Amino acid sequence: MARSRRSWAPLLLLLLAGPAACAASPADDGAGPGGRGPRGSARGDSGGDEAVPRHDSSYGTFAGEFYDLRYLSEEGYPFPTAPPVDPFAKIKVDDCGKTKGCFRYGKPGCNAETCDYFLSYRMIGADVEFELSADTDGWVAVGFSSDKKMGGDDVMACVHDDNGRVRIQHFYNVGQWAKEIQRNPARDEEGVFENNRVTCRFKRPVNVPRDETIVDLHLSWYYLFAWGPAIQGSITRHDIDSPPTSERVVSIYKYEDIFMPSAAYQTFSSPFCLLLIVALTFYLLMGTP
């Protein structure tokens, strides 16, 4: 039994060698009398071996390919892999007021990574590209309204689900309740959840005809800004009782860079507080009588 196993190797090598081994045989070389080849035809005869398929060559090719796949791949030859996914490109705030419009809500001087809420918009052909970001682990949204109140509003939201993905969803406000609409105008969607922030980018057509839940962005609207937690990928009530809104209607054809201080930074910006500060300063400078 051991002898038969040892005799396996030369036979296997001979089979894998295919046409090379056969070419070395004197019988196949046609060296006999008359210079005849294996089929009795002269070497110079054009109707010889070329007219007859060589089964040994095809077998050798198959054996060689089988050996490569079965053995060489196990030695570390790489197999094709899926191309890498492009990372989410950070939102550029240097373009705000120049090539795109921006809204910032939070600390003075904040950017897309530090504001409580950030929104940008710009025209790209027949689409508007929106970028949203908020300090939340749930959702961030923008609503388009004919007034500054919720109700009958077209809303686009970026929702962070339990699988770590950020999905773009379309809602329609019915009173204080947001109803998801299956017809979603968003395309070229991308989003990321990093550093406890939900950030996304998407496009939507300027105008979607014959749909009452999708407003015509050719017209000017008040923008409603909101963000909040999510439970199992479903949005819940926004973080603050009175989410910020744009002070006036917004035109997608006018790029502005608008900052709105959050509640923590509004104390000294109210007219009453400014008047009180001026009065106190005047009293200190003049002194008591």
PDB file of C-alpha atoms in Angstrom:
ATOM      1  CA  MET A   1       0.000   0.000   0.000  1.00  0.00           C
ATOM      2  CA  ALA A   2       2.831   2.437   0.802  1.00  0.00           C
ATOM      3  CA  ARG A   3       4.474   1.652  -2.522  1.00  0.00           C
ATOM      4  CA  SER A   4       1.307   2.488  -4.487  1.00  0.00           C
ATOM      5  CA  ARG A   5       1.014   5.837  -2.692  1.00  0.00           C
ATOM      6  CA  ARG A   6       4.599   6.745  -3.575  1.00  0.00           C
ATOM      7  CA  SER A   7       3.964   5.962  -7.232  1.00  0.00           C
ATOM      8  CA  TRP A   8       1.098   8.498  -7.275  1.00  0.00           C
ATOM      9  CA  ALA A   9       3.315  11.585  -7.401  1.00  0.00           C
ATOM     10  CA  PRO A  10       5.147  10.897 -10.731  1.00  0.00           C
ATOM     11  CA  LEU A  11       1.862  10.000 -12.421  1.00  0.00           C
ATOM     12  CA  LEU A  12       0.156  13.176 -11.199  1.00  0.00           C
ATOM     13  CA  LEU A  13       3.080  15.327 -12.342  1.00  0.00           C
ATOM     14  CA  LEU A  14       2.992  13.666 -15.743  1.00  0.00           C
ATOM     15  CA  LEU A  15      -0.720  14.390 -16.111  1.00  0.00           C
ATOM     16  CA  LEU A  16      -0.303  18.036 -15.040  1.00  0.00           C
ATOM     17  CA  ALA A  17       2.589  18.529 -17.416  1.00  0.00           C
ATOM     18  CA  GLY A  18       0.230  17.808 -20.345  1.00  0.00           C
ATOM     19  CA  PRO A  19       1.595  18.742 -23.730  1.00  0.00           C
ATOM     20  CA  ALA A  20       5.104  19.379 -22.452  1.00  0.00           C
ATOM     21  CA  ALA A  21       5.569  15.763 -21.422  1.00  0.00           C
ATOM     22  CA  CYS A  22       4.012  14.449 -24.590  1.00  0.00           C
ATOM     23  CA  ALA A  23       6.304  16.598 -26.755  1.00  0.00           C
ATOM     24  CA  ALA A  24       9.348  14.958 -25.196  1.00  0.00           C
ATOM     25  CA  SER A  25       8.316  11.469 -26.349  1.00  0.00           C
ATOM     26  CA  PRO A  26      10.284  10.093 -29.361  1.00  0.00           C
ATOM     27  CA  ALA A  27       7.113   8.568 -30.732  1.00  0.00           C
ATOM     28  CA  ASP A  28       5.403  11.953 -30.837  1.00  0.00           C
ATOM     29  CA  ASP A  29       8.468  13.749 -32.139  1.00  0.00           C
ATOM     30  CA  GLY A  30       8.172  12.066 -35.532  1.00  0.00           C
ATOM     31  CA  ALA A  31      11.859  11.083 -35.561  1.00  0.00           C
ATOM     32  CA  GLY A  32      11.154   7.682 -37.162  1.00  0.00           C
ATOM     33  CA  PRO A  33      11.834   6.673 -40.766  1.00  0.00           C
ATOM     34  CA  GLY A  34      10.437   9.013 -43.303  1.00  0.00           C
ATOM     35  CA  GLY A  35      10.068  11.862 -40.805  1.00  0.00           C
ATOM     36  CA  ARG A  36       6.477  10.826 -40.106  1.00  0.00           C
ATOM     37  CA  GLY A  37       4.625  12.223 -37.114  1.00  0.00           C
ATOM     38  CA  PRO A  38       2.294  10.316 -34.839  1.00  0.00           C
ATOM     39  CA  ARG A  39      -0.465  10.207 -37.419  1.00  0.00           C
ATOM     40  CA  GLY A  40       1.802   9.167 -40.334  1.00  0.00           C
ATOM     41  CA  SER A  41       1.822  12.617 -41.965  1.00  0.00           C
ATOM     42  CA  ALA A  42       4.942  14.405 -43.099  1.00  0.00           C
ATOM     43  CA  ARG A  43       6.173  17.404 -41.045  1.00  0.00           C
ATOM     44  CA  GLY A  44       5.815  19.700 -43.975  1.00  0.00           C
ATOM     45  CA  ASP A  45       2.222  18.623 -44.658  1.00  0.00           C
ATOM     46  CA  SER A  46      -0.073  21.542 -43.897  1.00  0.00           C
ATOM     47  CA  GLY A  47      -3.006  19.181 -43.433  1.00  0.00           C
ATOM     48  CA  GLY A  48      -1.360  17.355 -40.552  1.00  0.00           C
ATOM     49  CA  ASP A  49      -1.714  17.966 -36.828  1.00  0.00           C
ATOM     50  CA  GLU A  50      -3.224  21.432 -37.184  1.00  0.00           C
ATOM     51  CA  ALA A  51      -6.387  19.983 -38.707  1.00  0.00           C
ATOM     52  CA  VAL A  52      -6.960  17.579 -35.789  1.00  0.00           C
ATOM     53  CA  PRO A  53      -7.895  18.870 -32.273  1.00  0.00           C
ATOM     54  CA  ARG A  54      -5.312  18.088 -29.632  1.00  0.00           C
ATOM     55  CA  HIS A  55      -7.152  16.531 -26.686  1.00  0.00           C
ATOM     56  CA  ASP A  56      -3.970  16.302 -24.642  1.00  0.00           C
ATOM     57  CA  SER A  57      -3.465  20.089 -24.823  1.00  0.00           C
ATOM     58  CA  SER A  58      -6.965  20.878 -23.563  1.00  0.00           C
ATOM     59  CA  TYR A  59      -6.567  18.360 -20.741  1.00  0.00           C
ATOM     60  CA  GLY A  60      -3.256  19.894 -19.713  1.00  0.00           C
ATOM     61  CA  THR A  61      -4.799  23.343 -19.611  1.00  0.00           C
ATOM     62  CA  PHE A  62      -7.678  22.103 -17.453  1.00  0.00           C
ATOM     63  CA  ALA A  63      -5.331  20.288 -15.084  1.00  0.00           C
ATOM     64  CA  GLY A  64      -3.113  23.347 -14.743  1.00  0.00           C
ATOM     65  CA  GLU A  65      -6.073  25.640 -13.984  1.00  0.00           C
ATOM     66  CA  PHE A  66      -7.441  23.142 -11.455  1.00  0.00           C
ATOM     67  CA  TYR A  67      -4.073  22.998  -9.733  1.00  0.00           C
ATOM     68  CA  ASP A  68      -3.891  26.818  -9.588  1.00  0.00           C
ATOM     69  CA  LEU A  69      -7.368  27.151  -8.102  1.00  0.00           C
ATOM     70  CA  ARG A  70      -7.072  24.244  -5.666  1.00  0.00           C
ATOM     71  CA  TYR A  71      -3.573  24.777  -4.377  1.00  0.00           C
ATOM     72  CA  LEU A  72      -2.134  28.173  -5.293  1.00  0.00           C
ATOM     73  CA  SER A  73      -5.119  30.079  -3.875  1.00  0.00           C
ATOM     74  CA  GLU A  74      -4.508  28.429  -0.512  1.00  0.00           C
ATOM     75  CA  GLU A  75      -0.961  29.769  -0.550  1.00  0.00           C
ATOM     76  CA  GLY A  76      -2.158  33.372  -0.201  1.00  0.00           C
ATOM     77  CA  TYR A  77      -3.171  34.435  -3.701  1.00  0.00           C
ATOM     78  CA  PRO A  78      -5.770  37.233  -3.122  1.00  0.00           C
ATOM     79  CA  PHE A  79      -9.325  36.853  -4.363  1.00  0.00           C
ATOM     80  CA  PRO A  80     -11.285  39.883  -5.695  1.00  0.00           C
ATOM     81  CA  THR A  81     -12.877  42.036  -2.967  1.00  0.00           C
ATOM     82  CA  ALA A  82     -15.601  44.677  -3.026  1.00  0.00           C
ATOM     83  CA  PRO A  83     -14.391  48.249  -3.628  1.00  0.00           C
ATOM     84  CA  PRO A  84     -14.124  50.403  -0.485  1.00  0.00           C
ATOM     85  CA  VAL A  85     -17.013  52.716   0.407  1.00  0.00           C
ATOM     86  CA  ASP A  86     -16.196  56.417   0.125  1.00  0.00           C
ATOM     87  CA  PRO A  87     -16.191  58.119   3.530  1.00  0.00           C
ATOM     88  CA  PHE A  88     -18.637  60.927   4.260  1.00  0.00           C
ATOM     89  CA  ALA A  89     -17.150  64.228   3.083  1.00  0.00           C
ATOM     90  CA  LYS A  90     -17.185  66.824   5.847  1.00  0.00           C
ATOM     91  CA  ILE A  91     -19.450  69.831   5.459  1.00  0.00           C
ATOM     92  CA  LYS A  92     -17.534  72.926   4.368  1.00  0.00           C
ATOM     93  CA  VAL A  93     -18.601  76.078   6.193  1.00  0.00           C
ATOM     94  CA  ASP A  94     -16.197  78.353   4.305  1.00  0.00           C
ATOM     95  CA  ASP A  95     -18.665  78.261   1.397  1.00  0.00           C
ATOM     96  CA  CYS A  96     -21.525  79.611   3.526  1.00  0.00           C
ATOM     97  CA  GLY A  97     -22.924  82.834   2.096  1.00  0.00           C
ATOM     98  CA  LYS A  98     -20.917  82.328  -1.102  1.00  0.00           C
ATOM     99  CA  THR A  99     -21.841  79.162  -2.965  1.00  0.00           C
ATOM    100  CA  LYS A 100     -24.497  77.945  -0.539  1.00  0.00           C
ATOM    101  CA  GLY A 101     -26.837  79.264   2.124  1.00  0.00           C
ATOM    102  CA  CYS A 102     -26.363  78.290   5.769  1.00  0.00           C
ATOM    103  CA  PHE A 103     -28.204  78.449   9.082  1.00  0.00           C
ATOM    104  CA  ARG A 104     -26.343  77.976  12.345  1.00  0.00           C
ATOM    105  CA  TYR A 105     -27.952  77.625  15.743  1.00  0.00           C
ATOM    106  CA  GLY A 106     -25.855  77.395  18.884  1.00  0.00           C
ATOM    107  CA  LYS A 107     -22.720  79.018  20.222  1.00  0.00           C
ATOM    108  CA  PRO A 108     -21.362  82.068  18.356  1.00  0.00           C
ATOM    109  CA  GLY A 109     -18.716  81.044  15.844  1.00  0.00           C
ATOM    110  CA  CYS A 110     -19.857  77.406  15.711  1.00  0.00           C
ATOM    111  CA  ASN A 111     -19.597  75.275  12.581  1.00  0.00           C
ATOM    112  CA  ALA A 112     -21.232  72.165  11.179  1.00  0.00           C
ATOM    113  CA  GLU A 113     -19.509  69.991  13.785  1.00  0.00           C
ATOM    114  CA  THR A 114     -20.111  72.168  16.862  1.00  0.00           C
ATOM    115  CA  CYS A 115     -23.444  73.955  16.345  1.00  0.00           C
ATOM    116  CA  ASP A 116     -26.514  72.613  18.101  1.00  0.00           C
ATOM    117  CA  TYR A 117     -28.098  72.634  14.632  1.00  0.00           C
ATOM    118  CA  PHE A 118     -26.685  73.300  11.179  1.00  0.00           C
ATOM    119  CA  LEU A 119     -28.304  73.475   7.726  1.00  0.00           C
ATOM    120  CA  SER A 120     -26.969  74.353   4.285  1.00  0.00           C
ATOM    121  CA  TYR A 121     -28.617  74.442   0.860  1.00  0.00           C
ATOM    122  CA  ARG A 122     -27.471  75.059  -2.707  1.00  0.00           C
ATOM    123  CA  MET A 123     -28.816  74.656  -6.217  1.00  0.00           C
ATOM    124  CA  ILE A 124     -27.397  71.873  -8.399  1.00  0.00           C
ATOM    125  CA  GLY A 125     -29.185  71.827 -11.749  1.00  0.00           C
ATOM    126  CA  ALA A 126     -32.828  70.948 -11.143  1.00  0.00           C
ATOM    127  CA  ASP A 127     -32.089  69.815  -7.585  1.00  0.00           C
ATOM    128  CA  VAL A 128     -31.393  71.409  -4.230  1.00  0.00           C
ATOM    129  CA  GLU A 129     -28.685  69.817  -2.126  1.00  0.00           C
ATOM    130  CA  PHE A 130     -29.233  69.950   1.634  1.00  0.00           C
ATOM    131  CA  GLU A 131     -26.735  69.262   4.399  1.00  0.00           C
ATOM    132  CA  LEU A 132     -27.972  68.808   7.960  1.00  0.00           C
ATOM    133  CA  SER A 133     -26.209  68.205  11.244  1.00  0.00           C
ATOM    134  CA  ALA A 134     -27.296  68.309  14.881  1.00  0.00           C
ATOM    135  CA  ASP A 135     -26.015  67.432  18.335  1.00  0.00           C
ATOM    136  CA  THR A 136     -28.204  64.361  18.796  1.00  0.00           C
ATOM    137  CA  ASP A 137     -28.135  60.591  18.508  1.00  0.00           C
ATOM    138  CA  GLY A 138     -31.622  60.420  16.957  1.00  0.00           C
ATOM    139  CA  TRP A 139     -32.754  62.650  14.101  1.00  0.00           C
ATOM    140  CA  VAL A 140     -32.312  66.057  12.500  1.00  0.00           C
ATOM    141  CA  ALA A 141     -34.843  67.672  10.156  1.00  0.00           C
ATOM    142  CA  VAL A 142     -35.839  70.726   8.168  1.00  0.00           C
ATOM    143  CA  GLY A 143     -39.441  71.698   7.464  1.00  0.00           C
ATOM    144  CA  PHE A 144     -40.856  74.006   4.770  1.00  0.00           C
ATOM    145  CA  SER A 145     -43.808  76.014   6.032  1.00  0.00           C
ATOM    146  CA  SER A 146     -46.076  78.819   4.857  1.00  0.00           C
ATOM    147  CA  ASP A 147     -45.992  80.203   8.406  1.00  0.00           C
ATOM    148  CA  LYS A 148     -43.799  79.686  11.456  1.00  0.00           C
ATOM    149  CA  LYS A 149     -46.014  77.016  12.984  1.00  0.00           C
ATOM    150  CA  MET A 150     -46.174  73.256  12.636  1.00  0.00           C
ATOM    151  CA  GLY A 151     -49.070  71.883  10.627  1.00  0.00           C
ATOM    152  CA  GLY A 152     -49.337  71.072   6.936  1.00  0.00           C
ATOM    153  CA  ASP A 153     -45.548  71.220   6.470  1.00  0.00           C
ATOM    154  CA  ASP A 154     -43.236  69.300   4.157  1.00  0.00           C
ATOM    155  CA  VAL A 155     -40.420  67.811   6.281  1.00  0.00           C
ATOM    156  CA  MET A 156     -37.165  66.049   5.379  1.00  0.00           C
ATOM    157  CA  ALA A 157     -35.466  64.184   8.225  1.00  0.00           C
ATOM    158  CA  CYS A 158     -32.247  62.229   8.664  1.00  0.00           C
ATOM    159  CA  VAL A 159     -32.877  59.412  11.138  1.00  0.00           C
ATOM    160  CA  HIS A 160     -30.271  57.336  12.955  1.00  0.00           C
ATOM    161  CA  ASP A 161     -31.574  53.777  13.336  1.00  0.00           C
ATOM    162  CA  ASP A 162     -30.575  50.951  15.680  1.00  0.00           C
ATOM    163  CA  ASN A 163     -28.244  49.446  13.064  1.00  0.00           C
ATOM    164  CA  GLY A 164     -26.068  52.565  13.031  1.00  0.00           C
ATOM    165  CA  ARG A 165     -27.294  53.758   9.645  1.00  0.00           C
ATOM    166  CA  VAL A 166     -28.613  57.237   8.853  1.00  0.00           C
ATOM    167  CA  ARG A 167     -31.667  57.134   6.571  1.00  0.00           C
ATOM    168  CA  ILE A 168     -33.392  60.024   4.812  1.00  0.00           C
ATOM    169  CA  GLN A 169     -37.151  60.057   5.408  1.00  0.00           C
ATOM    170  CA  HIS A 170     -40.019  62.243   4.210  1.00  0.00           C
ATOM    171  CA  PHE A 171     -42.736  63.449   6.610  1.00  0.00           C
ATOM    172  CA  TYR A 172     -45.822  65.622   6.518  1.00  0.00           C
ATOM    173  CA  ASN A 173     -46.825  67.497   9.650  1.00  0.00           C
ATOM    174  CA  VAL A 174     -50.398  66.955  10.731  1.00  0.00           C
ATOM    175  CA  GLY A 175     -50.751  69.409  13.590  1.00  0.00           C
ATOM    176  CA  GLN A 176     -47.983  68.566  16.072  1.00  0.00           C
ATOM    177  CA  TRP A 177     -47.594  65.062  14.691  1.00  0.00           C
ATOM    178  CA  ALA A 178     -45.269  64.036  11.861  1.00  0.00           C
ATOM    179  CA  LYS A 179     -46.629  61.393   9.481  1.00  0.00           C
ATOM    180  CA  GLU A 180     -44.118  59.529   7.327  1.00  0.00           C
ATOM    181  CA  ILE A 181     -44.854  59.689   3.592  1.00  0.00           C
ATOM    182  CA  GLN A 182     -43.742  56.739   1.483  1.00  0.00           C
ATOM    183  CA  ARG A 183     -43.092  58.899  -1.559  1.00  0.00           C
ATOM    184  CA  ASN A 184     -39.629  60.196  -0.764  1.00  0.00           C
ATOM    185  CA  PRO A 185     -38.158  62.869  -3.079  1.00  0.00           C
ATOM    186  CA  ALA A 186     -34.624  62.456  -1.676  1.00  0.00           C
ATOM    187  CA  ARG A 187     -31.821  61.040  -3.805  1.00  0.00           C
ATOM    188  CA  ASP A 188     -28.033  60.738  -3.625  1.00  0.00           C
ATOM    189  CA  GLU A 189     -28.481  60.110   0.078  1.00  0.00           C
ATOM    190  CA  GLU A 190     -25.605  59.762   2.498  1.00  0.00           C
ATOM    191  CA  GLY A 191     -25.336  60.110   6.236  1.00  0.00           C
ATOM    192  CA  VAL A 192     -23.159  59.304   9.219  1.00  0.00           C
ATOM    193  CA  PHE A 193     -23.401  59.146  12.992  1.00  0.00           C
ATOM    194  CA  GLU A 194     -20.148  60.231  14.649  1.00  0.00           C
ATOM    195  CA  ASN A 195     -19.236  61.995  17.884  1.00  0.00           C
ATOM    196  CA  ASN A 196     -22.871  61.864  19.017  1.00  0.00           C
ATOM    197  CA  ARG A 197     -23.954  63.835  15.942  1.00  0.00           C
ATOM    198  CA  VAL A 198     -26.291  62.939  13.104  1.00  0.00           C
ATOM    199  CA  THR A 199     -25.042  64.389   9.826  1.00  0.00           C
ATOM    200  CA  CYS A 200     -26.468  63.836   6.358  1.00  0.00           C
ATOM    201  CA  ARG A 201     -26.489  65.102   2.790  1.00  0.00           C
ATOM    202  CA  PHE A 202     -29.123  64.574   0.097  1.00  0.00           C
ATOM    203  CA  LYS A 203     -30.726  66.137  -2.976  1.00  0.00           C
ATOM    204  CA  ARG A 204     -34.361  66.680  -3.811  1.00  0.00           C
ATOM    205  CA  PRO A 205     -36.003  68.126  -6.915  1.00  0.00           C
ATOM    206  CA  VAL A 206     -36.894  71.792  -6.844  1.00  0.00           C
ATOM    207  CA  ASN A 207     -40.398  70.896  -7.952  1.00  0.00           C
ATOM    208  CA  VAL A 208     -42.336  67.628  -7.755  1.00  0.00           C
ATOM    209  CA  PRO A 209     -45.659  68.097  -9.614  1.00  0.00           C
ATOM    210  CA  ARG A 210     -48.983  66.738  -8.425  1.00  0.00           C
ATOM    211  CA  ASP A 211     -47.986  66.076  -4.822  1.00  0.00           C
ATOM    212  CA  GLU A 212     -49.482  68.166  -2.040  1.00  0.00           C
ATOM    213  CA  THR A 213     -47.021  66.841   0.546  1.00  0.00           C
ATOM    214  CA  ILE A 214     -43.949  68.063  -1.366  1.00  0.00           C
ATOM    215  CA  VAL A 215     -43.680  71.829  -1.667  1.00  0.00           C
ATOM    216  CA  ASP A 216     -42.357  73.703  -4.685  1.00  0.00           C
ATOM    217  CA  LEU A 217     -38.936  75.042  -3.687  1.00  0.00           C
ATOM    218  CA  HIS A 218     -39.094  77.608  -6.465  1.00  0.00           C
ATOM    219  CA  LEU A 219     -41.242  79.494  -3.971  1.00  0.00           C
ATOM    220  CA  SER A 220     -40.017  80.956  -0.688  1.00  0.00           C
ATOM    221  CA  TRP A 221     -40.891  79.269   2.609  1.00  0.00           C
ATOM    222  CA  TYR A 222     -40.212  79.617   6.296  1.00  0.00           C
ATOM    223  CA  TYR A 223     -37.693  77.005   7.376  1.00  0.00           C
ATOM    224  CA  LEU A 224     -38.398  75.020  10.556  1.00  0.00           C
ATOM    225  CA  PHE A 225     -35.360  73.527  12.291  1.00  0.00           C
ATOM    226  CA  ALA A 226     -35.753  70.553  14.620  1.00  0.00           C
ATOM    227  CA  TRP A 227     -33.848  67.614  16.090  1.00  0.00           C
ATOM    228  CA  GLY A 228     -34.399  65.050  18.810  1.00  0.00           C
ATOM    229  CA  PRO A 229     -34.131  61.424  19.957  1.00  0.00           C
ATOM    230  CA  ALA A 230     -35.275  58.332  18.091  1.00  0.00           C
ATOM    231  CA  ILE A 231     -36.575  55.006  19.373  1.00  0.00           C
ATOM    232  CA  GLN A 232     -35.855  51.994  17.165  1.00  0.00           C
ATOM    233  CA  GLY A 233     -35.403  54.238  14.149  1.00  0.00           C
ATOM    234  CA  SER A 234     -38.630  56.207  14.730  1.00  0.00           C
ATOM    235  CA  ILE A 235     -38.524  59.903  15.542  1.00  0.00           C
ATOM    236  CA  THR A 236     -39.930  61.229  18.837  1.00  0.00           C
ATOM    237  CA  ARG A 237     -40.635  64.714  20.155  1.00  0.00           C
ATOM    238  CA  HIS A 238     -37.939  67.318  19.408  1.00  0.00           C
ATOM    239  CA  ASP A 239     -35.390  68.253  22.060  1.00  0.00           C
ATOM    240  CA  ILE A 240     -36.614  71.787  22.778  1.00  0.00           C
ATOM    241  CA  ASP A 241     -40.176  73.049  23.232  1.00  0.00           C
ATOM    242  CA  SER A 242     -39.865  75.858  20.691  1.00  0.00           C
ATOM    243  CA  PRO A 243     -37.501  74.818  17.871  1.00  0.00           C
ATOM    244  CA  PRO A 244     -35.911  77.706  15.975  1.00  0.00           C
ATOM    245  CA  THR A 245     -37.342  78.953  12.701  1.00  0.00           C
ATOM    246  CA  SER A 246     -36.083  81.322  10.056  1.00  0.00           C
ATOM    247  CA  GLU A 247     -37.070  84.927  10.821  1.00  0.00           C
ATOM    248  CA  ARG A 248     -38.266  85.442   7.249  1.00  0.00           C
ATOM    249  CA  VAL A 249     -39.064  83.336   4.230  1.00  0.00           C
ATOM    250  CA  VAL A 250     -36.073  81.718   2.544  1.00  0.00           C
ATOM    251  CA  SER A 251     -35.314  81.731  -1.175  1.00  0.00           C
ATOM    252  CA  ILE A 252     -33.101  78.940  -2.477  1.00  0.00           C
ATOM    253  CA  TYR A 253     -31.681  81.436  -4.981  1.00  0.00           C
ATOM    254  CA  LYS A 254     -30.257  83.676  -2.259  1.00  0.00           C
ATOM    255  CA  TYR A 255     -27.268  82.362  -0.343  1.00  0.00           C
ATOM    256  CA  GLU A 256     -26.966  83.786   3.151  1.00  0.00           C
ATOM    257  CA  ASP A 257     -25.003  82.799   6.234  1.00  0.00           C
ATOM    258  CA  ILE A 258     -27.382  83.284   9.156  1.00  0.00           C
ATOM    259  CA  PHE A 259     -26.479  82.674  12.800  1.00  0.00           C
ATOM    260  CA  MET A 260     -29.060  82.258  15.551  1.00  0.00           C
ATOM    261  CA  PRO A 261     -27.815  82.035  19.153  1.00  0.00           C
ATOM    262  CA  SER A 262     -29.196  79.187  21.222  1.00  0.00           C
ATOM    263  CA  ALA A 263     -31.079  79.841  24.453  1.00  0.00           C
ATOM    264  CA  ALA A 264     -27.883  79.737  26.482  1.00  0.00           C
ATOM    265  CA  TYR A 265     -26.469  82.670  24.496  1.00  0.00           C
ATOM    266  CA  GLN A 266     -29.613  84.780  24.102  1.00  0.00           C
ATOM    267  CA  THR A 267     -29.530  86.387  27.573  1.00  0.00           C
ATOM    268  CA  PHE A 268     -27.450  89.365  26.611  1.00  0.00           C
ATOM    269  CA  SER A 269     -28.897  89.752  23.126  1.00  0.00           C
ATOM    270  CA  SER A 270     -32.471  90.683  24.138  1.00  0.00           C
ATOM    271  CA  PRO A 271     -33.388  94.422  23.936  1.00  0.00           C
ATOM    272  CA  PHE A 272     -34.343  94.574  27.620  1.00  0.00           C
ATOM    273  CA  CYS A 273     -31.012  93.170  28.769  1.00  0.00           C
ATOM    274  CA  LEU A 274     -29.089  95.510  26.492  1.00  0.00           C
ATOM    275  CA  LEU A 275     -30.995  98.489  27.913  1.00  0.00           C
ATOM    276  CA  LEU A 276     -30.301  97.295  31.444  1.00  0.00           C
ATOM    277  CA  ILE A 277     -26.589  96.946  30.710  1.00  0.00           C
ATOM    278  CA  VAL A 278     -26.435 100.465  29.257  1.00  0.00           C
ATOM    279  CA  ALA A 279     -28.241 101.921  32.285  1.00  0.00           C
ATOM    280  CA  LEU A 280     -25.981 100.109  34.715  1.00  0.00           C
ATOM    281  CA  THR A 281     -22.864 101.231  32.873  1.00  0.00           C
ATOM    282  CA  PHE A 282     -24.039 104.856  32.847  1.00  0.00           C
ATOM    283  CA  TYR A 283     -24.792 104.679  36.578  1.00  0.00           C
ATOM    284  CA  LEU A 284     -21.319 103.333  37.357  1.00  0.00           C
ATOM    285  CA  LEU A 285     -19.588 105.954  35.237  1.00  0.00           C
ATOM    286  CA  MET A 286     -21.537 108.909  36.656  1.00  0.00           C
ATOM    287  CA  GLY A 287     -21.373 107.719  40.232  1.00  0.00           C
ATOM    288  CA  THR A 288     -23.995 108.105  42.898  1.00  0.00           C
ATOM    289  CA  PRO A 289     -25.192 111.707  43.812  1.00  0.00           C
TER     290      PRO A 289
END
